[in-house]
Amino acid sequence: MAWIPLIPGAVAGLWKGYEEIVARPQRRAREAQQRLRESHERERESEQRRIALLKELGYDTDQPAITEELIASAQETVGYDKDKQNIVFAGNVNVGKSSLINALCNKGGNDDGAARVGSNQVTMGITRHEIPNHPEMLLYDIPGAGTQDVPAFQYYHDQMLYAFDTVVLVHDTTLTQADIRLLKMCILSNQKCLAVRTKSDGHIKNYEYDKECNNLEEARQIFLSEVRQDIERCQEQIAASWPDREVEVRDYVVSSRSVRSFMRQNASPRDAATAYIDELDFAFALSPTLVVNVDN
Ligand SMILES: Nc1nc2c(ncn2[C@@H]2O[C@H](COP(=O)(O)OP(=O)(O)OP(=O)(O)O)[C@@H](O)[C@H]2O)c(=O)[nH]1
Ligand SMILES: [Mg+2]
C-alpha cells in the first residue's frame, strides 16, 4: 500500500486548491466590504462633525455661500491688491489690533496715516496700511468683534474676512471661545490664519505685582510658562474639531512696543517686560521678507 502515505499530501493539495479558488477570494471580498463600510462610516462621522462645527460657529442659512463671485466682490470692496499679501487683523474690541498695525508700520498713534488707537478710538471701518519698504504686503485694520456673543460666522461674514489672504487673530489674554470659533471658521474655509497674543509688557508688569515676584525677570518667566501651557490647551481645543487631520494654529506672544522696536531693527530691549518673546517668529509668519537684515 505505497499510496497510503500520499493521502495526506492529496488532502493538503485539495485544501490548498479550495483555499486558493474559493476561500481566499471570499475572504478578500469580505475584507473589501468591511473596508468600504469603514470608509462610509468615516465619511458619515466627518460630515456629522462638519455639521456640528457649523452649528457651533453660528452658521446662518440667510448668509450667502462663500463663492468665488462673493470673494471677488468683497475683494473689490475692501481694496484687495492681488499683487500683494493682504493681511487682515481681526479680534475683539480693544485687544490691540490697531496698535500692532501701527507698530508694524513703524508709526506712532498720532502720526499721519496711523491706525486710530485707544479705548475711545474704536476702529469703525476698514483701513489699509503699508509697511515702509515692504510694498509686498498690505495690512487691513477692521472694527473689533464687539461682544463675545457675536457668532464667528457673522463676524467672518460681516467683516468679509474671506476676502483676505491671511487672517491674524489678535487677542490680549487667553483665547476666548469667540476667538477659537473665529480661528475654526478660517480653518474651515481653508484660509491661512494665525493668532497673536499681545500686550505681554503690561502682563509681565502685572504679574510682578500680582504674584509678588522679586523682579520683572521672575515675573516674565512665570508669565511665559503659564502662557505656553495655555496656548497648548487652546491648540488642543482647536485641533479636536479635526481628529482626522493635523491642524495647528500658531499663537505668538508679543507686545506692540516690542514689535515696533523690532521693526526699527533695534536689538531686543534688556528690560524683562519688553525684551523680545515671539516678535521675530511673528514677523516671519507674516512674511519672511520682514526678517531679512535682522540679526537680533
Ligand atoms: N501695555 C500695552 N498696551 C497696549 C498694547 N497694545 C495696545 N495697547 C493698548 O490697548 C488699548 C487698545 O488698543 P487698540 O490698538 O486701539 O485696540 P483695537 O483692538 O484696535 O481696538 P478697537 O479698534 O476698538 O477694536 C490702547 O490703549 C493701547 O495703548 C501693548 O502691546 N502693550
Ligand atoms: Mg482698532
Short mmCIF file of C-alpha atoms and ligand atoms in Angstrom, two decimals:
data_model
loop_
_atom_site.label_atom_id
_atom_site.label_comp_id
_atom_site.label_asym_id
_atom_site.label_seq_id
_atom_site.Cartn_x
_atom_site.Cartn_y
_atom_site.Cartn_z
CA MET A 1 0.00 0.00 0.00
CA ALA A 2 2.60 2.53 -1.14
CA TRP A 3 -0.03 5.13 -1.94
CA ILE A 4 -1.32 5.40 1.67
CA PRO A 5 1.34 7.95 2.68
CA LEU A 6 0.23 10.01 -0.34
CA ILE A 7 -3.28 10.56 1.08
CA PRO A 8 -2.38 13.41 3.49
CA GLY A 9 -0.48 15.11 0.66
CA ALA A 10 -3.52 14.82 -1.63
CA VAL A 11 -5.83 16.18 1.09
CA ALA A 12 -3.44 19.05 1.65
CA GLY A 13 -3.37 19.73 -2.09
CA LEU A 14 -7.17 19.69 -2.26
CA TRP A 15 -7.37 22.04 0.74
CA LYS A 16 -4.85 24.38 -0.90
CA GLY A 17 -6.90 24.35 -4.10
CA TYR A 18 -10.09 25.12 -2.12
CA GLU A 19 -8.26 27.84 -0.22
CA GLU A 20 -6.99 29.49 -3.42
CA ILE A 21 -10.09 29.11 -5.59
CA VAL A 22 -12.91 29.62 -3.06
CA ALA A 23 -11.87 30.70 0.45
CA ARG A 24 -9.31 33.38 -0.35
CA PRO A 25 -11.46 35.31 -2.88
CA GLN A 26 -14.37 35.10 -0.40
CA ARG A 27 -12.15 36.44 2.37
CA ARG A 28 -10.89 39.23 0.11
CA ALA A 29 -14.46 40.18 -0.82
CA ARG A 30 -15.42 40.26 2.88
CA GLU A 31 -12.39 42.41 3.68
CA ALA A 32 -13.19 44.79 0.82
CA GLN A 33 -16.78 45.13 2.04
CA GLN A 34 -15.52 45.80 5.55
CA ARG A 35 -13.15 48.49 4.27
CA LEU A 36 -15.98 50.08 2.31
CA ARG A 37 -18.25 50.06 5.38
CA GLU A 38 -15.47 51.66 7.47
CA SER A 39 -14.82 54.30 4.84
CA HIS A 40 -18.58 55.16 4.66
CA GLU A 41 -18.65 55.31 8.47
CA ARG A 42 -15.66 57.70 8.47
CA GLU A 43 -17.33 59.91 5.85
CA ARG A 44 -20.56 59.94 7.86
CA GLU A 45 -18.72 60.86 11.07
CA SER A 46 -16.73 63.56 9.28
CA GLU A 47 -19.95 65.06 7.80
CA GLN A 48 -21.60 64.95 11.26
CA ARG A 49 -18.57 66.75 12.72
CA ARG A 50 -18.77 69.39 9.97
CA ILE A 51 -22.48 69.99 10.67
CA ALA A 52 -21.83 70.20 14.44
CA LEU A 53 -18.96 72.62 13.79
CA LEU A 54 -21.08 74.86 11.55
CA LYS A 55 -23.71 74.92 14.30
CA GLU A 56 -21.04 75.80 16.90
CA LEU A 57 -19.80 78.62 14.65
CA GLY A 58 -23.30 80.05 14.34
CA TYR A 59 -23.92 79.01 10.72
CA ASP A 60 -26.64 81.20 9.29
CA THR A 61 -28.51 79.95 6.21
CA ASP A 62 -29.52 83.55 5.42
CA GLN A 63 -25.89 84.41 4.67
CA PRO A 64 -24.86 83.81 1.06
CA ALA A 65 -22.50 80.91 0.39
CA ILE A 66 -18.86 81.97 0.08
CA THR A 67 -18.49 81.58 -3.68
CA GLU A 68 -15.72 82.82 -5.98
CA GLU A 69 -18.06 85.67 -7.03
CA LEU A 70 -18.71 86.71 -3.41
CA ILE A 71 -14.96 86.68 -2.66
CA ALA A 72 -14.23 88.76 -5.80
CA SER A 73 -16.90 91.32 -4.91
CA ALA A 74 -15.67 91.55 -1.26
CA GLN A 75 -12.09 91.99 -2.50
CA GLU A 76 -13.22 94.92 -4.65
CA THR A 77 -14.99 96.45 -1.63
CA VAL A 78 -12.01 96.19 0.74
CA GLY A 79 -9.45 97.31 -1.87
CA TYR A 80 -7.66 93.94 -2.10
CA ASP A 81 -4.49 94.09 -4.18
CA LYS A 82 -3.88 90.83 -5.98
CA ASP A 83 -0.16 91.59 -6.38
CA LYS A 84 0.35 91.78 -2.59
CA GLN A 85 -0.13 89.73 0.57
CA ASN A 86 -3.40 91.04 2.00
CA ILE A 87 -3.39 90.54 5.78
CA VAL A 88 -6.34 91.43 7.99
CA PHE A 89 -6.12 91.94 11.78
CA ALA A 90 -9.29 90.67 13.45
CA GLY A 91 -10.38 90.09 17.03
CA ASN A 92 -12.30 91.59 19.91
CA VAL A 93 -12.55 95.32 20.66
CA ASN A 94 -9.66 97.00 22.41
CA VAL A 95 -7.31 93.99 22.23
CA GLY A 96 -4.61 95.95 20.40
CA LYS A 97 -5.21 95.33 16.68
CA SER A 98 -4.58 98.94 15.57
CA SER A 99 -1.56 99.28 17.88
CA LEU A 100 0.05 96.21 16.32
CA ILE A 101 -0.56 97.52 12.81
CA ASN A 102 0.99 100.87 13.76
CA ALA A 103 3.97 99.05 15.29
CA LEU A 104 4.50 97.00 12.13
CA CYS A 105 4.21 100.19 10.05
CA ASN A 106 6.60 101.95 12.42
CA LYS A 107 4.07 104.65 13.25
CA GLY A 108 3.03 106.34 16.48
CA GLY A 109 -0.71 106.67 17.16
CA ASN A 110 -0.63 110.39 16.23
CA ASP A 111 1.38 110.03 13.00
CA ASP A 112 -0.25 110.72 9.64
CA GLY A 113 -1.99 107.64 8.29
CA ALA A 114 -1.65 105.74 11.59
CA ALA A 115 -4.48 103.47 12.69
CA ARG A 116 -6.66 105.09 15.39
CA VAL A 117 -5.70 103.65 18.76
CA GLY A 118 -7.14 103.78 22.27
CA SER A 119 -10.20 102.87 24.27
CA ASN A 120 -12.11 105.91 22.99
CA GLN A 121 -10.83 105.47 19.43
CA VAL A 122 -12.75 102.40 18.36
CA THR A 123 -11.92 101.42 14.79
CA MET A 124 -15.13 101.89 12.80
CA GLY A 125 -14.39 100.81 9.23
CA ILE A 126 -11.74 99.02 7.19
CA THR A 127 -8.48 100.92 6.65
CA ARG A 128 -5.41 99.82 4.68
CA HIS A 129 -1.84 100.31 5.85
CA GLU A 130 1.52 99.83 4.19
CA ILE A 131 4.76 98.87 5.90
CA PRO A 132 7.56 101.23 4.79
CA ASN A 133 9.95 99.44 2.40
CA HIS A 134 7.61 96.44 2.20
CA PRO A 135 5.32 97.10 -0.74
CA GLU A 136 4.72 93.34 -0.99
CA MET A 137 2.15 93.44 1.83
CA LEU A 138 -0.95 95.34 2.85
CA LEU A 139 -2.34 95.33 6.40
CA TYR A 140 -6.04 95.87 7.00
CA ASP A 141 -7.43 97.24 10.26
CA ILE A 142 -11.07 96.39 10.96
CA PRO A 143 -13.51 97.00 13.82
CA GLY A 144 -13.41 94.61 16.79
CA ALA A 145 -15.96 91.82 17.15
CA GLY A 146 -17.85 93.82 19.80
CA THR A 147 -19.06 91.21 22.22
CA GLN A 148 -18.36 87.57 22.90
CA ASP A 149 -21.88 86.83 21.68
CA VAL A 150 -21.26 87.70 18.03
CA PRO A 151 -21.19 84.34 16.29
CA ALA A 152 -17.91 83.65 14.49
CA PHE A 153 -19.85 83.05 11.29
CA GLN A 154 -21.46 86.51 11.49
CA TYR A 155 -18.22 88.40 12.25
CA TYR A 156 -16.46 86.45 9.49
CA HIS A 157 -19.19 87.41 7.01
CA ASP A 158 -19.84 90.97 8.21
CA GLN A 159 -16.15 91.87 8.03
CA MET A 160 -15.70 89.90 4.76
CA LEU A 161 -12.73 88.08 6.25
CA TYR A 162 -12.92 85.56 3.41
CA ALA A 163 -11.61 88.31 1.10
CA PHE A 164 -8.09 88.26 2.59
CA ASP A 165 -5.05 86.03 2.12
CA THR A 166 -4.28 85.82 5.84
CA VAL A 167 -6.33 86.42 8.99
CA VAL A 168 -4.36 87.47 12.08
CA LEU A 169 -6.47 86.93 15.18
CA VAL A 170 -5.33 89.42 17.80
CA HIS A 171 -6.05 88.77 21.49
CA ASP A 172 -4.64 90.06 24.75
CA THR A 173 -5.36 87.30 27.26
CA THR A 174 -6.30 83.66 26.80
CA LEU A 175 -8.03 82.84 23.54
CA THR A 176 -11.73 83.31 24.25
CA GLN A 177 -14.31 80.88 22.93
CA ALA A 178 -15.22 83.56 20.36
CA ASP A 179 -11.54 83.73 19.25
CA ILE A 180 -11.33 79.95 18.98
CA ARG A 181 -14.51 79.85 16.92
CA LEU A 182 -13.17 82.52 14.57
CA LEU A 183 -9.95 80.55 14.04
CA LYS A 184 -12.02 77.43 13.37
CA MET A 185 -14.06 79.42 10.84
CA CYS A 186 -10.85 80.29 8.98
CA ILE A 187 -9.62 76.70 9.06
CA LEU A 188 -12.99 75.50 7.79
CA SER A 189 -12.65 77.98 4.92
CA ASN A 190 -9.11 76.72 4.19
CA GLN A 191 -7.74 80.15 4.92
CA LYS A 192 -4.31 80.93 6.34
CA CYS A 193 -4.70 82.16 9.91
CA LEU A 194 -2.54 82.76 12.94
CA ALA A 195 -3.06 84.16 16.40
CA VAL A 196 -1.04 86.81 18.19
CA ARG A 197 -1.24 87.40 21.93
CA THR A 198 -0.24 91.00 22.51
CA LYS A 199 0.30 93.38 25.47
CA SER A 200 2.87 90.99 27.02
CA ASP A 201 4.71 94.01 28.51
CA GLY A 202 1.66 95.00 30.55
CA HIS A 203 1.01 91.41 31.61
CA ILE A 204 4.57 90.92 32.82
CA LYS A 205 4.35 94.11 34.88
CA ASN A 206 1.02 93.00 36.32
CA TYR A 207 2.47 89.57 37.14
CA GLU A 208 5.29 91.20 39.08
CA TYR A 209 2.71 92.85 41.31
CA ASP A 210 0.03 90.12 41.36
CA LYS A 211 2.41 87.22 42.04
CA GLU A 212 4.60 89.26 44.37
CA CYS A 213 7.71 88.49 42.33
CA ASN A 214 11.13 89.71 43.35
CA ASN A 215 11.75 91.31 39.97
CA LEU A 216 10.44 91.61 36.41
CA GLU A 217 12.60 88.73 35.14
CA GLU A 218 10.93 86.33 37.58
CA ALA A 219 7.51 87.68 36.54
CA ARG A 220 8.45 87.17 32.87
CA GLN A 221 9.38 83.51 33.47
CA ILE A 222 6.13 82.76 35.31
CA PHE A 223 4.10 84.61 32.68
CA LEU A 224 5.76 82.73 29.82
CA SER A 225 5.39 79.32 31.41
CA GLU A 226 1.68 79.91 32.08
CA VAL A 227 1.09 81.35 28.63
CA ARG A 228 2.79 78.45 26.84
CA GLN A 229 0.61 75.97 28.73
CA ASP A 230 -2.48 77.98 27.90
CA ILE A 231 -1.54 78.12 24.22
CA GLU A 232 -1.12 74.34 24.14
CA ARG A 233 -4.54 73.88 25.74
CA CYS A 234 -6.17 76.19 23.17
CA GLN A 235 -4.37 74.44 20.31
CA GLU A 236 -5.70 71.10 21.53
CA GLN A 237 -9.20 72.54 21.69
CA ILE A 238 -8.95 73.74 18.08
CA ALA A 239 -7.42 70.50 16.82
CA ALA A 240 -10.21 68.47 18.48
CA SER A 241 -12.60 69.62 15.73
CA TRP A 242 -10.45 67.89 13.10
CA PRO A 243 -9.49 64.49 14.55
CA ASP A 244 -8.81 63.12 11.07
CA ARG A 245 -6.10 65.63 10.09
CA GLU A 246 -3.34 67.66 11.64
CA VAL A 247 -4.38 71.20 12.49
CA GLU A 248 -2.20 73.67 14.35
CA VAL A 249 -2.68 77.40 14.75
CA ARG A 250 0.40 79.22 15.99
CA ASP A 251 -0.12 81.82 18.72
CA TYR A 252 2.70 84.38 19.01
CA VAL A 253 3.34 86.22 22.28
CA VAL A 254 4.34 89.85 21.67
CA SER A 255 3.76 93.43 22.69
CA SER A 256 3.16 96.24 20.23
CA ARG A 257 6.04 98.18 21.76
CA SER A 258 8.48 95.33 21.11
CA VAL A 259 7.12 94.79 17.61
CA ARG A 260 7.83 98.45 16.83
CA SER A 261 11.28 98.16 18.29
CA PHE A 262 11.86 95.03 16.17
CA MET A 263 10.60 96.76 13.02
CA ARG A 264 13.04 99.63 13.71
CA GLN A 265 15.73 96.94 13.66
CA ASN A 266 16.69 97.64 17.21
CA ALA A 267 18.27 94.92 19.31
CA SER A 268 15.99 93.30 21.85
CA PRO A 269 15.41 95.64 24.82
CA ARG A 270 17.12 94.49 28.03
CA ASP A 271 14.10 95.28 30.13
CA ALA A 272 12.33 91.97 31.02
CA ALA A 273 8.89 93.41 30.22
CA THR A 274 9.72 94.42 26.66
CA ALA A 275 12.55 92.03 25.70
CA TYR A 276 11.54 90.09 22.56
CA ILE A 277 9.46 86.97 23.01
CA ASP A 278 7.94 85.81 19.69
CA GLU A 279 8.35 89.09 17.77
CA LEU A 280 10.80 87.63 15.25
CA ASP A 281 8.72 84.48 14.64
CA PHE A 282 5.56 86.57 14.33
CA ALA A 283 7.15 88.87 11.75
CA PHE A 284 8.47 85.84 9.87
CA ALA A 285 4.99 84.26 9.87
CA LEU A 286 3.54 87.42 8.36
CA SER A 287 6.23 87.50 5.70
CA PRO A 288 9.80 86.15 5.70
CA THR A 289 10.78 89.41 3.94
CA LEU A 290 10.26 91.24 7.26
CA VAL A 291 13.13 89.46 8.94
CA VAL A 292 15.84 89.78 6.33
CA ASN A 293 18.60 92.09 7.57
CA VAL A 294 17.73 91.23 11.14
CA ASP A 295 20.43 89.74 13.32
CA ASN A 296 18.83 90.02 16.75
N1 LIG B 1 0.73 97.78 27.53
C1 LIG B 1 0.28 97.63 26.28
N2 LIG B 1 -0.83 98.25 25.89
C2 LIG B 1 -1.24 98.07 24.61
C3 LIG B 1 -0.54 97.23 23.70
N3 LIG B 1 -1.20 97.23 22.53
C4 LIG B 1 -2.28 98.02 22.69
N4 LIG B 1 -2.31 98.55 23.93
C5 LIG B 1 -3.33 99.48 24.48
O1 LIG B 1 -4.61 98.87 24.35
C6 LIG B 1 -5.59 99.84 24.02
C7 LIG B 1 -6.38 99.40 22.79
O2 LIG B 1 -5.53 99.36 21.69
P1 LIG B 1 -6.06 99.44 20.18
O3 LIG B 1 -4.88 99.18 19.32
O4 LIG B 1 -6.83 100.69 19.93
O5 LIG B 1 -7.06 98.20 20.16
P2 LIG B 1 -8.02 97.72 18.95
O6 LIG B 1 -8.09 96.25 19.01
O7 LIG B 1 -7.59 98.32 17.68
O8 LIG B 1 -9.42 98.35 19.42
P3 LIG B 1 -10.76 98.53 18.52
O9 LIG B 1 -10.38 99.19 17.24
O10 LIG B 1 -11.60 99.37 19.40
O11 LIG B 1 -11.36 97.20 18.31
C8 LIG B 1 -4.83 101.14 23.81
O12 LIG B 1 -4.98 101.92 24.98
C9 LIG B 1 -3.39 100.73 23.63
O13 LIG B 1 -2.43 101.67 24.08
C10 LIG B 1 0.65 96.59 24.16
O14 LIG B 1 1.32 95.83 23.47
N5 LIG B 1 1.01 96.82 25.46
MG MG B 2 -8.62 99.49 16.35
#
